[in-house]
Coordinates of C-alpha atoms and ligand atoms in Angstrom, one line a residue:
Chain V
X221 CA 126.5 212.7 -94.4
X222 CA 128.0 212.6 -90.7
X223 CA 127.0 216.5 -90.5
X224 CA 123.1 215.0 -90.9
X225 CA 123.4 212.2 -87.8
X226 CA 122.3 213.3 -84.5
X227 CA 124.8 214.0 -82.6
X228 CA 125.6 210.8 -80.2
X229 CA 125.9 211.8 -76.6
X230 CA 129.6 211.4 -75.3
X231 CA 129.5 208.2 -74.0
X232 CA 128.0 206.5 -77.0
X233 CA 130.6 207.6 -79.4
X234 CA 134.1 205.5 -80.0
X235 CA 136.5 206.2 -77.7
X236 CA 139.7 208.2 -79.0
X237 CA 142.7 206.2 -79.7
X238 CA 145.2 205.8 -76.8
X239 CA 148.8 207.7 -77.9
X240 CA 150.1 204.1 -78.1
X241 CA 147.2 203.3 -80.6
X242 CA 147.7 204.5 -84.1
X243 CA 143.6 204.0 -85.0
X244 CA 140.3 202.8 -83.2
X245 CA 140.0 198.8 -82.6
X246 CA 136.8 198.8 -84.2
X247 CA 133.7 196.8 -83.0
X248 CA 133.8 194.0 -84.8
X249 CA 136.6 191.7 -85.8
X250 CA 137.7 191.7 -89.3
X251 CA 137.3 188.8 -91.3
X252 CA 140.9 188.5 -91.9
X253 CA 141.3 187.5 -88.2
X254 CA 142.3 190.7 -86.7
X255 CA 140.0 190.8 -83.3
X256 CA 137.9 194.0 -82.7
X257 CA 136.4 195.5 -79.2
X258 CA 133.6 193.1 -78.9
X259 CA 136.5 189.8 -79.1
X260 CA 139.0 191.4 -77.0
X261 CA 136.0 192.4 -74.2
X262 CA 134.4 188.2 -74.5
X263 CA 138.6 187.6 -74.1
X264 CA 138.8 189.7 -70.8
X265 CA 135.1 188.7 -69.5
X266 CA 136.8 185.7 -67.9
X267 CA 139.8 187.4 -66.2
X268 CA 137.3 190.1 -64.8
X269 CA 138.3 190.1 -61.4
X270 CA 141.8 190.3 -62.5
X271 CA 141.5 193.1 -63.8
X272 CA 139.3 195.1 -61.7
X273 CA 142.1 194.1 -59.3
X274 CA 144.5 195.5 -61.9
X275 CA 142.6 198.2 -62.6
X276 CA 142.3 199.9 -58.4
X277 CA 146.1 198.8 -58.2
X278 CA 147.5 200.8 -61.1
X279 CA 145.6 203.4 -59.6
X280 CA 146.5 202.9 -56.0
X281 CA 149.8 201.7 -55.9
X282 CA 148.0 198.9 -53.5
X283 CA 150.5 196.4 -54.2
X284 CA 154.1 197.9 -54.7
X285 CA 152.7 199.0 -50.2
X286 CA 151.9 195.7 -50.0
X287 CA 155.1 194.1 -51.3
X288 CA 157.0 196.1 -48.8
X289 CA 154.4 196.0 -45.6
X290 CA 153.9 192.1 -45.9
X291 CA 156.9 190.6 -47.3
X292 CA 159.4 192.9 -45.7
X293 CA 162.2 191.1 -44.1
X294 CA 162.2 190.3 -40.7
X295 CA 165.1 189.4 -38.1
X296 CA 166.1 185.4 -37.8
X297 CA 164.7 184.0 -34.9
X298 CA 161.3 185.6 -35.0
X299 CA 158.8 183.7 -33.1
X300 CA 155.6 183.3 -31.7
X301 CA 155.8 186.0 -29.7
X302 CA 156.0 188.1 -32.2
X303 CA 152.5 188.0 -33.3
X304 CA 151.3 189.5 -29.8
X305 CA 150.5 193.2 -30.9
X306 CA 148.7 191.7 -34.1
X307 CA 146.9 189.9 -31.6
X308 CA 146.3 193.1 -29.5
X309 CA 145.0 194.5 -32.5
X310 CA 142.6 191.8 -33.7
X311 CA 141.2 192.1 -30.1
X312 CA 140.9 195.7 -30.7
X313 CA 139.2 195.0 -34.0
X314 CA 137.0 192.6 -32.5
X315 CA 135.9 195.0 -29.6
X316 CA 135.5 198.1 -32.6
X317 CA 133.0 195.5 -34.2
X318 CA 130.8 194.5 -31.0
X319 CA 131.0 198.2 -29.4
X320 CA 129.3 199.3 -32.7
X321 CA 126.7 196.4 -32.9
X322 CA 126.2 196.8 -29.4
X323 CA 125.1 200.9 -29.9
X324 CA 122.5 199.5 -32.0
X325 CA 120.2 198.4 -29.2
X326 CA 122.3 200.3 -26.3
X327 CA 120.6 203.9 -24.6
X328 CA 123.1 205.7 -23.0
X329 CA 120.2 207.4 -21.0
X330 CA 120.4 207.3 -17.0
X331 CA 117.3 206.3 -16.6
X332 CA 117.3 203.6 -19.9
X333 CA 120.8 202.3 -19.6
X334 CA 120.7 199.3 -17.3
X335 CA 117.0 198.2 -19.0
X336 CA 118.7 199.0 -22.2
X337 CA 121.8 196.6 -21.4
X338 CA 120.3 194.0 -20.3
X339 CA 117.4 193.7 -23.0
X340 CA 120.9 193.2 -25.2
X341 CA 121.5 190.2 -22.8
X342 CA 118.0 188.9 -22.0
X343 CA 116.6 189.7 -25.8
X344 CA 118.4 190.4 -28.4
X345 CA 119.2 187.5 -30.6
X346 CA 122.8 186.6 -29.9
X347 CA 123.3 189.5 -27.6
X348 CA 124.5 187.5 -24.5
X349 CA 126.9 186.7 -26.9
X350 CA 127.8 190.0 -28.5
X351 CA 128.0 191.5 -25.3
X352 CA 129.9 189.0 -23.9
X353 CA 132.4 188.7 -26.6
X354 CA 132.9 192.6 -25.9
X355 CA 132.9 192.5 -21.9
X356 CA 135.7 189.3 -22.2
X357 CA 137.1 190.8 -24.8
X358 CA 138.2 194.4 -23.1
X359 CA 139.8 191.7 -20.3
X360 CA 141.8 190.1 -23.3
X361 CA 143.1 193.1 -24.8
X362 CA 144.3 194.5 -22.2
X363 CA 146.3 191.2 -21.4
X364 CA 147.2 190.9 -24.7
X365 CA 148.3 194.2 -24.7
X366 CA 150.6 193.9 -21.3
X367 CA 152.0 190.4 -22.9
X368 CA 153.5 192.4 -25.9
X369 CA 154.6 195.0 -24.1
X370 CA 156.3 192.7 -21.6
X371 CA 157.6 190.7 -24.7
X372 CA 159.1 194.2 -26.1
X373 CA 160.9 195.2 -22.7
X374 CA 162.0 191.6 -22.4
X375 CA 163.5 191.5 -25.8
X376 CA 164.9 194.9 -25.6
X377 CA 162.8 196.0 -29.0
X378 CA 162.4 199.4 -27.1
X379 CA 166.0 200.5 -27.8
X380 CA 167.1 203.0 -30.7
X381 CA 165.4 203.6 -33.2
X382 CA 162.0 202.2 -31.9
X383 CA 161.9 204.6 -29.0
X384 CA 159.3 206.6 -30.3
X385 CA 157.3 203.4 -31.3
X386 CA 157.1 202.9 -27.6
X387 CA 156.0 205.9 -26.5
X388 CA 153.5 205.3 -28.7
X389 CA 152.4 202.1 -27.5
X390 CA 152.6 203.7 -24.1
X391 CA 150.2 206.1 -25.3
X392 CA 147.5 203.2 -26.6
X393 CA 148.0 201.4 -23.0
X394 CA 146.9 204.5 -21.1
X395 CA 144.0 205.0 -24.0
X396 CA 143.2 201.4 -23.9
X397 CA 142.8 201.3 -19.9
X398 CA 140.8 204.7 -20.3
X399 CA 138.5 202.6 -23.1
X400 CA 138.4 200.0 -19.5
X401 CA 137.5 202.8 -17.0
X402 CA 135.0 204.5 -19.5
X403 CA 133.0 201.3 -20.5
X404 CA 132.7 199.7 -17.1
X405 CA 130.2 203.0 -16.5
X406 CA 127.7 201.7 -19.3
X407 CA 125.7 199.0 -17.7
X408 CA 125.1 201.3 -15.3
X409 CA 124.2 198.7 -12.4
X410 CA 125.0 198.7 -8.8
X411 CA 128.6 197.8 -9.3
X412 CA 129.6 200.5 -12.3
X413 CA 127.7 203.1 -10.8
X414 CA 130.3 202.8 -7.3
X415 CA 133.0 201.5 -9.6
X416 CA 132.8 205.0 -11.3
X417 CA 132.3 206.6 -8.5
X418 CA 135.4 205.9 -6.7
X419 CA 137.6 206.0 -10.1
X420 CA 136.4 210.1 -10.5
X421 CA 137.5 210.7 -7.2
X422 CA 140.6 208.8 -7.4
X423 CA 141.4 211.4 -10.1
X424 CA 139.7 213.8 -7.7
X425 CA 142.7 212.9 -5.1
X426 CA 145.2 214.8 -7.5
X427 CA 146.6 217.9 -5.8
X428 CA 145.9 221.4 -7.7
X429 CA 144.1 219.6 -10.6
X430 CA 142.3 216.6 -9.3
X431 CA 139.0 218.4 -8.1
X432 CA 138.9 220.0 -11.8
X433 CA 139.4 216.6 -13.6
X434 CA 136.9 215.4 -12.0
X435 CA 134.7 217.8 -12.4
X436 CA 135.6 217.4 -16.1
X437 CA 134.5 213.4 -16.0
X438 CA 131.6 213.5 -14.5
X439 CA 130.4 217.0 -16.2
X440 CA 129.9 219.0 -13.4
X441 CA 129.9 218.9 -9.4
X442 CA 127.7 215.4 -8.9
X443 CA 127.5 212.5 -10.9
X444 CA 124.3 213.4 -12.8
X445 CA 122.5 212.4 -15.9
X446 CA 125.3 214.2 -18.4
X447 CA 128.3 211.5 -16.8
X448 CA 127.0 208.5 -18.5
X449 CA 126.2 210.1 -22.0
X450 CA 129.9 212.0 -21.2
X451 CA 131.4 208.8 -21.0
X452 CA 130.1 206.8 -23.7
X453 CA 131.0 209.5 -26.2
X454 CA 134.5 208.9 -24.9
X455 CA 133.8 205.5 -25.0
X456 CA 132.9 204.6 -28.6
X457 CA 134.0 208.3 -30.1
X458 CA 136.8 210.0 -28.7
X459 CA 138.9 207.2 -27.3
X460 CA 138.7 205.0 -30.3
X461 CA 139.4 207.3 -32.8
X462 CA 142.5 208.2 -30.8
X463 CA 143.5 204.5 -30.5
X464 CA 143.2 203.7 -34.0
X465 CA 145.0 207.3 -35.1
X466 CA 147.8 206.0 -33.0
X467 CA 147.8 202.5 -34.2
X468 CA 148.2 203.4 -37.5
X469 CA 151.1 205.5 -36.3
X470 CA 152.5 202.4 -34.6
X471 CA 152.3 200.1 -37.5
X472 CA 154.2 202.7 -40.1
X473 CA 156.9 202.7 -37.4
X474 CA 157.3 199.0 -37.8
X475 CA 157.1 198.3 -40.9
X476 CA 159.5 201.2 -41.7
X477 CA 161.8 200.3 -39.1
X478 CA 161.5 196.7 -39.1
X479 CA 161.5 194.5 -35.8
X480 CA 164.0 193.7 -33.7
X481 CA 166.0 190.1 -33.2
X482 CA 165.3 188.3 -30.1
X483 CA 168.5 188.9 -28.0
X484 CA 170.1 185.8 -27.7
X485 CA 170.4 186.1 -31.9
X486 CA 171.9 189.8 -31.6
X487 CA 174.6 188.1 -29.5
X488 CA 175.9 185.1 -32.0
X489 CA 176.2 188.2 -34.7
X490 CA 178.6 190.3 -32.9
X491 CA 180.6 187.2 -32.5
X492 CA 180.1 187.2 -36.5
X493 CA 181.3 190.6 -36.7
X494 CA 184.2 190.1 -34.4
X495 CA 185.7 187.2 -36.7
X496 CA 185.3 189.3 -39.7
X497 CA 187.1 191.8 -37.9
Chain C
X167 CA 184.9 246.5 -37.4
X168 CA 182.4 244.8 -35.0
X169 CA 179.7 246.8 -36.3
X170 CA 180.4 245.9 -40.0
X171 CA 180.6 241.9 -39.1
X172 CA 177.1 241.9 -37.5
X173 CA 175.6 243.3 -39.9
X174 CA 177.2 240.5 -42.3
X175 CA 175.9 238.3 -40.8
X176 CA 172.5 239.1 -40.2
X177 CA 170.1 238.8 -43.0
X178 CA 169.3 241.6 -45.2
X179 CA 166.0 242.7 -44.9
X180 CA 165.0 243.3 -48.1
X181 CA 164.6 239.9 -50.6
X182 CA 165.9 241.5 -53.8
X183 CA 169.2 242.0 -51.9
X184 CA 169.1 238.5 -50.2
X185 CA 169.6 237.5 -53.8
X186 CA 166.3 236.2 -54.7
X187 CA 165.0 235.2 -58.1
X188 CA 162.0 237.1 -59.1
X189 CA 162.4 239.6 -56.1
X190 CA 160.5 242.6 -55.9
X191 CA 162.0 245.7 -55.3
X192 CA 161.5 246.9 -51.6
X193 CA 159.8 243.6 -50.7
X194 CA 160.2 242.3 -47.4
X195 CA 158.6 238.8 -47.6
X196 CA 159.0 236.7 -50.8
X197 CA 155.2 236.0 -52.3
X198 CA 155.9 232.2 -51.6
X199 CA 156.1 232.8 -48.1
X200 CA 153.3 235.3 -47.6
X201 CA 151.2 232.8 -49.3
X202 CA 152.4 230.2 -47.4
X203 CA 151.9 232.1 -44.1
X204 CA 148.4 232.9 -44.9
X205 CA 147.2 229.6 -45.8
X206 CA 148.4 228.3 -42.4
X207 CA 146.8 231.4 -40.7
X208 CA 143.7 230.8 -42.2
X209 CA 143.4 227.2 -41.7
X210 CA 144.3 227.6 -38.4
X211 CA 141.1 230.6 -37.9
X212 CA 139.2 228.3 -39.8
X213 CA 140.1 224.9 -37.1
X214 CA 139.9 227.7 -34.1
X215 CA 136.8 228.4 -35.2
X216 CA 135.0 225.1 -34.9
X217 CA 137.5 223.7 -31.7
X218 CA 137.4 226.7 -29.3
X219 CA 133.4 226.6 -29.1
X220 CA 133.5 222.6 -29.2
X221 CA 136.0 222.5 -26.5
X222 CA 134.5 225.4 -24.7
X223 CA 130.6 223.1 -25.0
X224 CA 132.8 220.3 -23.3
X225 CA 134.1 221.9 -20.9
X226 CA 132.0 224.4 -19.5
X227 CA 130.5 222.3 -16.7
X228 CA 133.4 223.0 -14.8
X229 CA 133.0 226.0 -14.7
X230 CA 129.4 226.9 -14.4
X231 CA 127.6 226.6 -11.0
X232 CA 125.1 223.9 -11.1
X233 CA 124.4 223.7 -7.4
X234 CA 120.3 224.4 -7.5
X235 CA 119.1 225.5 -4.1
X236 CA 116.6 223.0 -3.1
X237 CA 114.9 222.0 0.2
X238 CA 113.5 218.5 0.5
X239 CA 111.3 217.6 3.3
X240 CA 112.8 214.4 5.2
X241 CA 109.9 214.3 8.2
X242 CA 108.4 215.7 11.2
X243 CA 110.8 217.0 13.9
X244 CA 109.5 214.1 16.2
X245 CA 111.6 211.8 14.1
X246 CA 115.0 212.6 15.0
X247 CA 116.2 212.6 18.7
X248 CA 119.8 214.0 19.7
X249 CA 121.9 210.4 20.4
X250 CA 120.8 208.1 17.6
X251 CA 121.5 208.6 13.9
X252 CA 118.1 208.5 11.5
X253 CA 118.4 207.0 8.2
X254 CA 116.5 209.4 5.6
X255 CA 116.6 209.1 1.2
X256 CA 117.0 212.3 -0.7
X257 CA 117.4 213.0 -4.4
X258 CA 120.3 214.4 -5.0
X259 CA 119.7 214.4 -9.0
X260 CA 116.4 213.9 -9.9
X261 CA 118.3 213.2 -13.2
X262 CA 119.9 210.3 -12.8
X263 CA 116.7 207.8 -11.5
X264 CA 117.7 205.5 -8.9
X265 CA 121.4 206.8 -8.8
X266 CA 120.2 210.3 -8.0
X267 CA 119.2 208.8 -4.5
X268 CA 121.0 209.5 -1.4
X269 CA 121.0 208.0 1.8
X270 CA 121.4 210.7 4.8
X271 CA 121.7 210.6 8.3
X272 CA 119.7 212.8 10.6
X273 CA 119.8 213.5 14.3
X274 CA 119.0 216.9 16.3
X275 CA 121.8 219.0 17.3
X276 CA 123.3 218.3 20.6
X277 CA 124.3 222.0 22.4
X278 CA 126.1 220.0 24.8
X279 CA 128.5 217.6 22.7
X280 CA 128.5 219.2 19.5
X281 CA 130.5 222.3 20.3
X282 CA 132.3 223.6 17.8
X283 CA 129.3 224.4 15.7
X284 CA 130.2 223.8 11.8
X285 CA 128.5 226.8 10.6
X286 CA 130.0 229.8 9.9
X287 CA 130.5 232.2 12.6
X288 CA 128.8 230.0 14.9
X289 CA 126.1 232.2 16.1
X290 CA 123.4 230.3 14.7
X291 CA 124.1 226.7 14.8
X292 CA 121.9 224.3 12.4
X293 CA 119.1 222.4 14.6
X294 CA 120.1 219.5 12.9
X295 CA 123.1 217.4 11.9
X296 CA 122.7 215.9 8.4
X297 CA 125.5 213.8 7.5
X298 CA 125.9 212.6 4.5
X299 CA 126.9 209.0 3.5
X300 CA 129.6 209.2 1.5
X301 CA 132.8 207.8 3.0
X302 CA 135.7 211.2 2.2
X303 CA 138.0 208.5 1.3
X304 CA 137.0 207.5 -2.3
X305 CA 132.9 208.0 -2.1
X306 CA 131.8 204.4 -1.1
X307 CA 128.4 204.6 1.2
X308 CA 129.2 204.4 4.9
X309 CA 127.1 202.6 7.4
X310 CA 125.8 203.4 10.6
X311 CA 126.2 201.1 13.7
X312 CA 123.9 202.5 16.7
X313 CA 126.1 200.2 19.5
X314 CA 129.6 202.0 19.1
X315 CA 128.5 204.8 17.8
X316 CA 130.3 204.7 14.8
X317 CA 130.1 205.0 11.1
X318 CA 131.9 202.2 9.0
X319 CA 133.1 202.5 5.2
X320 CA 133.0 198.7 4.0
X321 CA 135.4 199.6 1.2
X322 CA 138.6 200.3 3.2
X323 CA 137.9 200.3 6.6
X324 CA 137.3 204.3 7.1
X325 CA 135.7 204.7 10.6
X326 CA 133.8 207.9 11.6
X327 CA 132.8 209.0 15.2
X328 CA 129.2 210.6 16.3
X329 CA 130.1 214.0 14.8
X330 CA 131.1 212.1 11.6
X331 CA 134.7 213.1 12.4
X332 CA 137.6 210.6 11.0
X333 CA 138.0 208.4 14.0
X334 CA 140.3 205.6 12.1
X335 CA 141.5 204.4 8.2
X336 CA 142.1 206.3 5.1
X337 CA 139.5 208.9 5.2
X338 CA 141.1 212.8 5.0
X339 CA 138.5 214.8 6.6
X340 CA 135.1 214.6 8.4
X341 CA 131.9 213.3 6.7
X342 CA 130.3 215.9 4.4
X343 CA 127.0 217.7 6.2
X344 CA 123.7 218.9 4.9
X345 CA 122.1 222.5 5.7
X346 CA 118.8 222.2 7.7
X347 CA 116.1 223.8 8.8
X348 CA 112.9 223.4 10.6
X349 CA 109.5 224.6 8.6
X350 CA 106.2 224.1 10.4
X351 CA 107.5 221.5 12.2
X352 CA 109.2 219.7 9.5
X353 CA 112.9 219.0 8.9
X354 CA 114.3 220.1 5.6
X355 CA 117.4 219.1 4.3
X356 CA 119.3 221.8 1.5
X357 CA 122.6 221.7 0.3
X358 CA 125.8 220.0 1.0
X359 CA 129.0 221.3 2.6
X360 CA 132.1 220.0 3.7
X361 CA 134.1 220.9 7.0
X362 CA 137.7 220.2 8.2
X363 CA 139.0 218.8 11.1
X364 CA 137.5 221.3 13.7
X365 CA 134.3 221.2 11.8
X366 CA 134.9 224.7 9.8
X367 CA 132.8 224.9 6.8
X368 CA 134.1 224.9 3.4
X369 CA 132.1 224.3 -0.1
X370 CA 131.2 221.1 -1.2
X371 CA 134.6 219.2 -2.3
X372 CA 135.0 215.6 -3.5
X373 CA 136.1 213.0 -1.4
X374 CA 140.2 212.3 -1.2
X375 CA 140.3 216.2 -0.7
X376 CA 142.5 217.4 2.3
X377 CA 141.0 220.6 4.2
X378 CA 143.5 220.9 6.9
X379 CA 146.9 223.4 7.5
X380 CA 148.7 223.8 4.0
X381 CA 146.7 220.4 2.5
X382 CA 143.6 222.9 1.9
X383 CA 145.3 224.8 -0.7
X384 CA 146.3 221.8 -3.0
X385 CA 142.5 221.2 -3.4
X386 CA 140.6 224.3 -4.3
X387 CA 137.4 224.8 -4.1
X388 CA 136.2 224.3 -7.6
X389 CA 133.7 227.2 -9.7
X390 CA 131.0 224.4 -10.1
X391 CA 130.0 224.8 -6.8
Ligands
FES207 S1 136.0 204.6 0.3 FE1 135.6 204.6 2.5 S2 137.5 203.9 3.3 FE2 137.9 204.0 1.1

């Protein structure tokens, strides 16, 4: 009889029994109460999201990261000034979201840039807004970003074993000011194009490799039409990929190191250890 | 005795006697490690492969000569007179639109006043002295003033005398000049050069470069021009 049936392409057929399953659920319940596939999938219908949750984390091992990443212990005495790097970060978010809205519309083109630039401000629905959230908010980052550095000398968070975590975040100042030098080109009126100007032959004023690196900025002798397009792939290509590389980096340090105690705490617990002593 | 100990201590070369499992007789390497070794070496061919030209594409304005040799006619010679500077635009890229444009200033050479002559050998001086405007400092635009004779860099105060030589402020060398020539009675300017302190020519360089004594060999002249 089963040898005359058509056979049923794979996905039609029941599904094999599971090792911990000694025979198929079939598809509908038996009338002595025992549920079959079609009861237990009405069951789950209303925990769906629960279990497409369930189902990425047993696959992912999302949340036994997560357990350790966000509820990981941190020092007594942290404080507000604690959340300045997530703040840097958010800012750098922020400006990853603009800069890539902003492209939409934007012509890196000698010629187009400036009348490209400000049709985003004069035009473009919201665009005063999105480019001024991204011209403000390069300002804030970088403040953001000299706050929590200041915050990490000042609370001596630098010290072993979190001295390659600032060398890192020395690394994403230097990127993040180069992201500054890089973007101030792109409007391309009167004031980036001498802005720029002096900056290459700042880097030009470098003994033995200053006339080359300059050379390398501006892609070739003279500013010319290749600078700008130059330095907006740096801008939104290069650069950022770099930063958010390194960011990552940055985070694994913390969360596998942890962070540090403000200083005057790290003080009352030798004191502690003294007594025990 | 000292013989035997080094050769104790260093490896044997062989794997079978290094007391490998699975170690072929007369084999040097063990099959792990070739195969390790040559999946390194050929990711790293396979990486070369794409980076070296990539980096090469990036890179290669600094090393190829984009100078073009160009004349551009700034005016009849009647224009320019030997004690006043005369304001004149070129386009330096016609690339670039407005940016490419380049204020110059023009006046006929002086025999008298403008000994040493800034070409080379000096035999054949160029009729007219083309300065260009950019200050050597950091590349702001310099102005003119006719009354002391003087050019003035409104960024930090770099002040240049009638030859364009550093007269006061930051500046490190003279202000850049332009080749010239006269055709049918019409001033051409070509390309740019620099010049040290006694007005010896050098190629173009970028402002903030020294040309003087030992200074001149901390900025060399670059292949891209
Ligand atoms: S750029 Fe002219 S003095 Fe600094």
């Amino acid at each position: 009889m089963s040898k005359l049936t058509p056979p049923l392409p794979k996905f039609l057929r029941p599904a094999p029994p599971r090792p911990s399953e000694k025979e198929p659920t079939p598809d509908i319940g038996e009338p002595n109460g025992k549920p079959g596939r079609a009861d237990k999938l009405r069951e789950s219908a209303g925990e769906g999201g629960a279990q497409v949750i369930g189902w990425l984390d047993e696959r992912t091992g999302t949340s036994p990261f997560l357990r350790g990443f966000l509820f990981r212990k941190v020092p007594k005495g942290t404080n507000w000034f604690y959340s300045l790097g997530s703040a840097t970060m958010f800012a750098f978010v922020s400006q990853a979201v603009t800069g890539v809205f902003l492209a939409m519309y934007y012509n890196p083109d000698a010629t187009r840039a400036y009348e490209s630039a400000s049709y985003i401000t004069n035009e473009v629905f919201a665009g005063e807004l999105v480019r001024g959230m991204h011209k403000w908010g390069s300002t804030v980052m970088i403040v953001l970003l000299f706050l929590h550095m200041a915050r990490t000398f000042v609370f001596g968070a630098y010290k072993y074993p979190r001295e390659l975590n600032w060398v890192i975040g020395v690394v994403l100042l230097v990127l993040t000011l180069a992201m500054g030098l890089t973007g101030y080109l792109l409007p391309f009126d009167q004031r980036s194009y001498w802005a720029t100007i002096v900056a290459v032959n700042l880097n030009a004023s470098a003994p033995l490799i200053g006339p080359f690196l300059a050379d390398f900025l501006r892609g070739g002798a003279e500013f010319s039409s290749v600078t700008i397009t130059r330095f907006y792939a740096l801008h939104m290509l290069l650069i950022p990929g770099l930063i958010a590389a390194l960011i990552g980096a940055h985070l694994y340090l913390v969360a596998k190191l942890g962070t540090t105690a403000p200083p005057w705490l790290r003080a009352e617990k030798k004191e502690l250890t003294k007594e025990e002593i | 005795m000292a013989e035997n100990r080094s050769d104790k201590n260093r490896k044997p070369r062989y794997t079978a006697d290094r007391g490998m499992p699975g170690a072929f007789e007369g084999e040097t390497v063990t099959r792990r490690g070739f195969m390790t070794g040559g999946a390194l070496a050929a990711g790293g061919i396979a990486s070369a492969a794409f980076a070296l030209p990539a980096l090469g594409f990036a890179l290669a304005p600094m090393f190829t000569d984009g100078t073009v040799d160009r004349w551009q006619d700034v005016g009849p010679e009647s224009d320019f007179n030997p004690t006043a500077y005369v304001p004149k635009v070129i386009n330096t890229d016609p690339g670039v639109g407005e940016a490419g444009k380049a204020t110059i200033y023009v006046r006929k050479f002086d025999p008298e006043s403008d000994k040493p002559s800034p070409s080379d050998g000096g035999s054949d001086p160029i009729p007219y002295v083309v300065l260009s405007t950019r200050c050597v400092h950091l590349g702001c635009p310099v102005r003119y003033y006719q009354a002391p004779k003087r050019f003035v860099c409104p960024c930090h105060g770099g002040i240049y005398d009638f030859q364009g030589k550093v007269d006061g402020g930051p500046p490190v060398r003279p202000l850049d000049r332009f080749e010239a020539r006269v055709t049918n009675g019409r001033v051409e300017v070509g390309e740019r050069f620099s010049v040290n302190s006694e007005l010896r020519r050098f190629s173009p360089r970028d402002p903030s470069n020294h040309l003087d004594g030992l200074w001149q060999y901390l900025y060399p002249a670059r292949p891209s021009t």
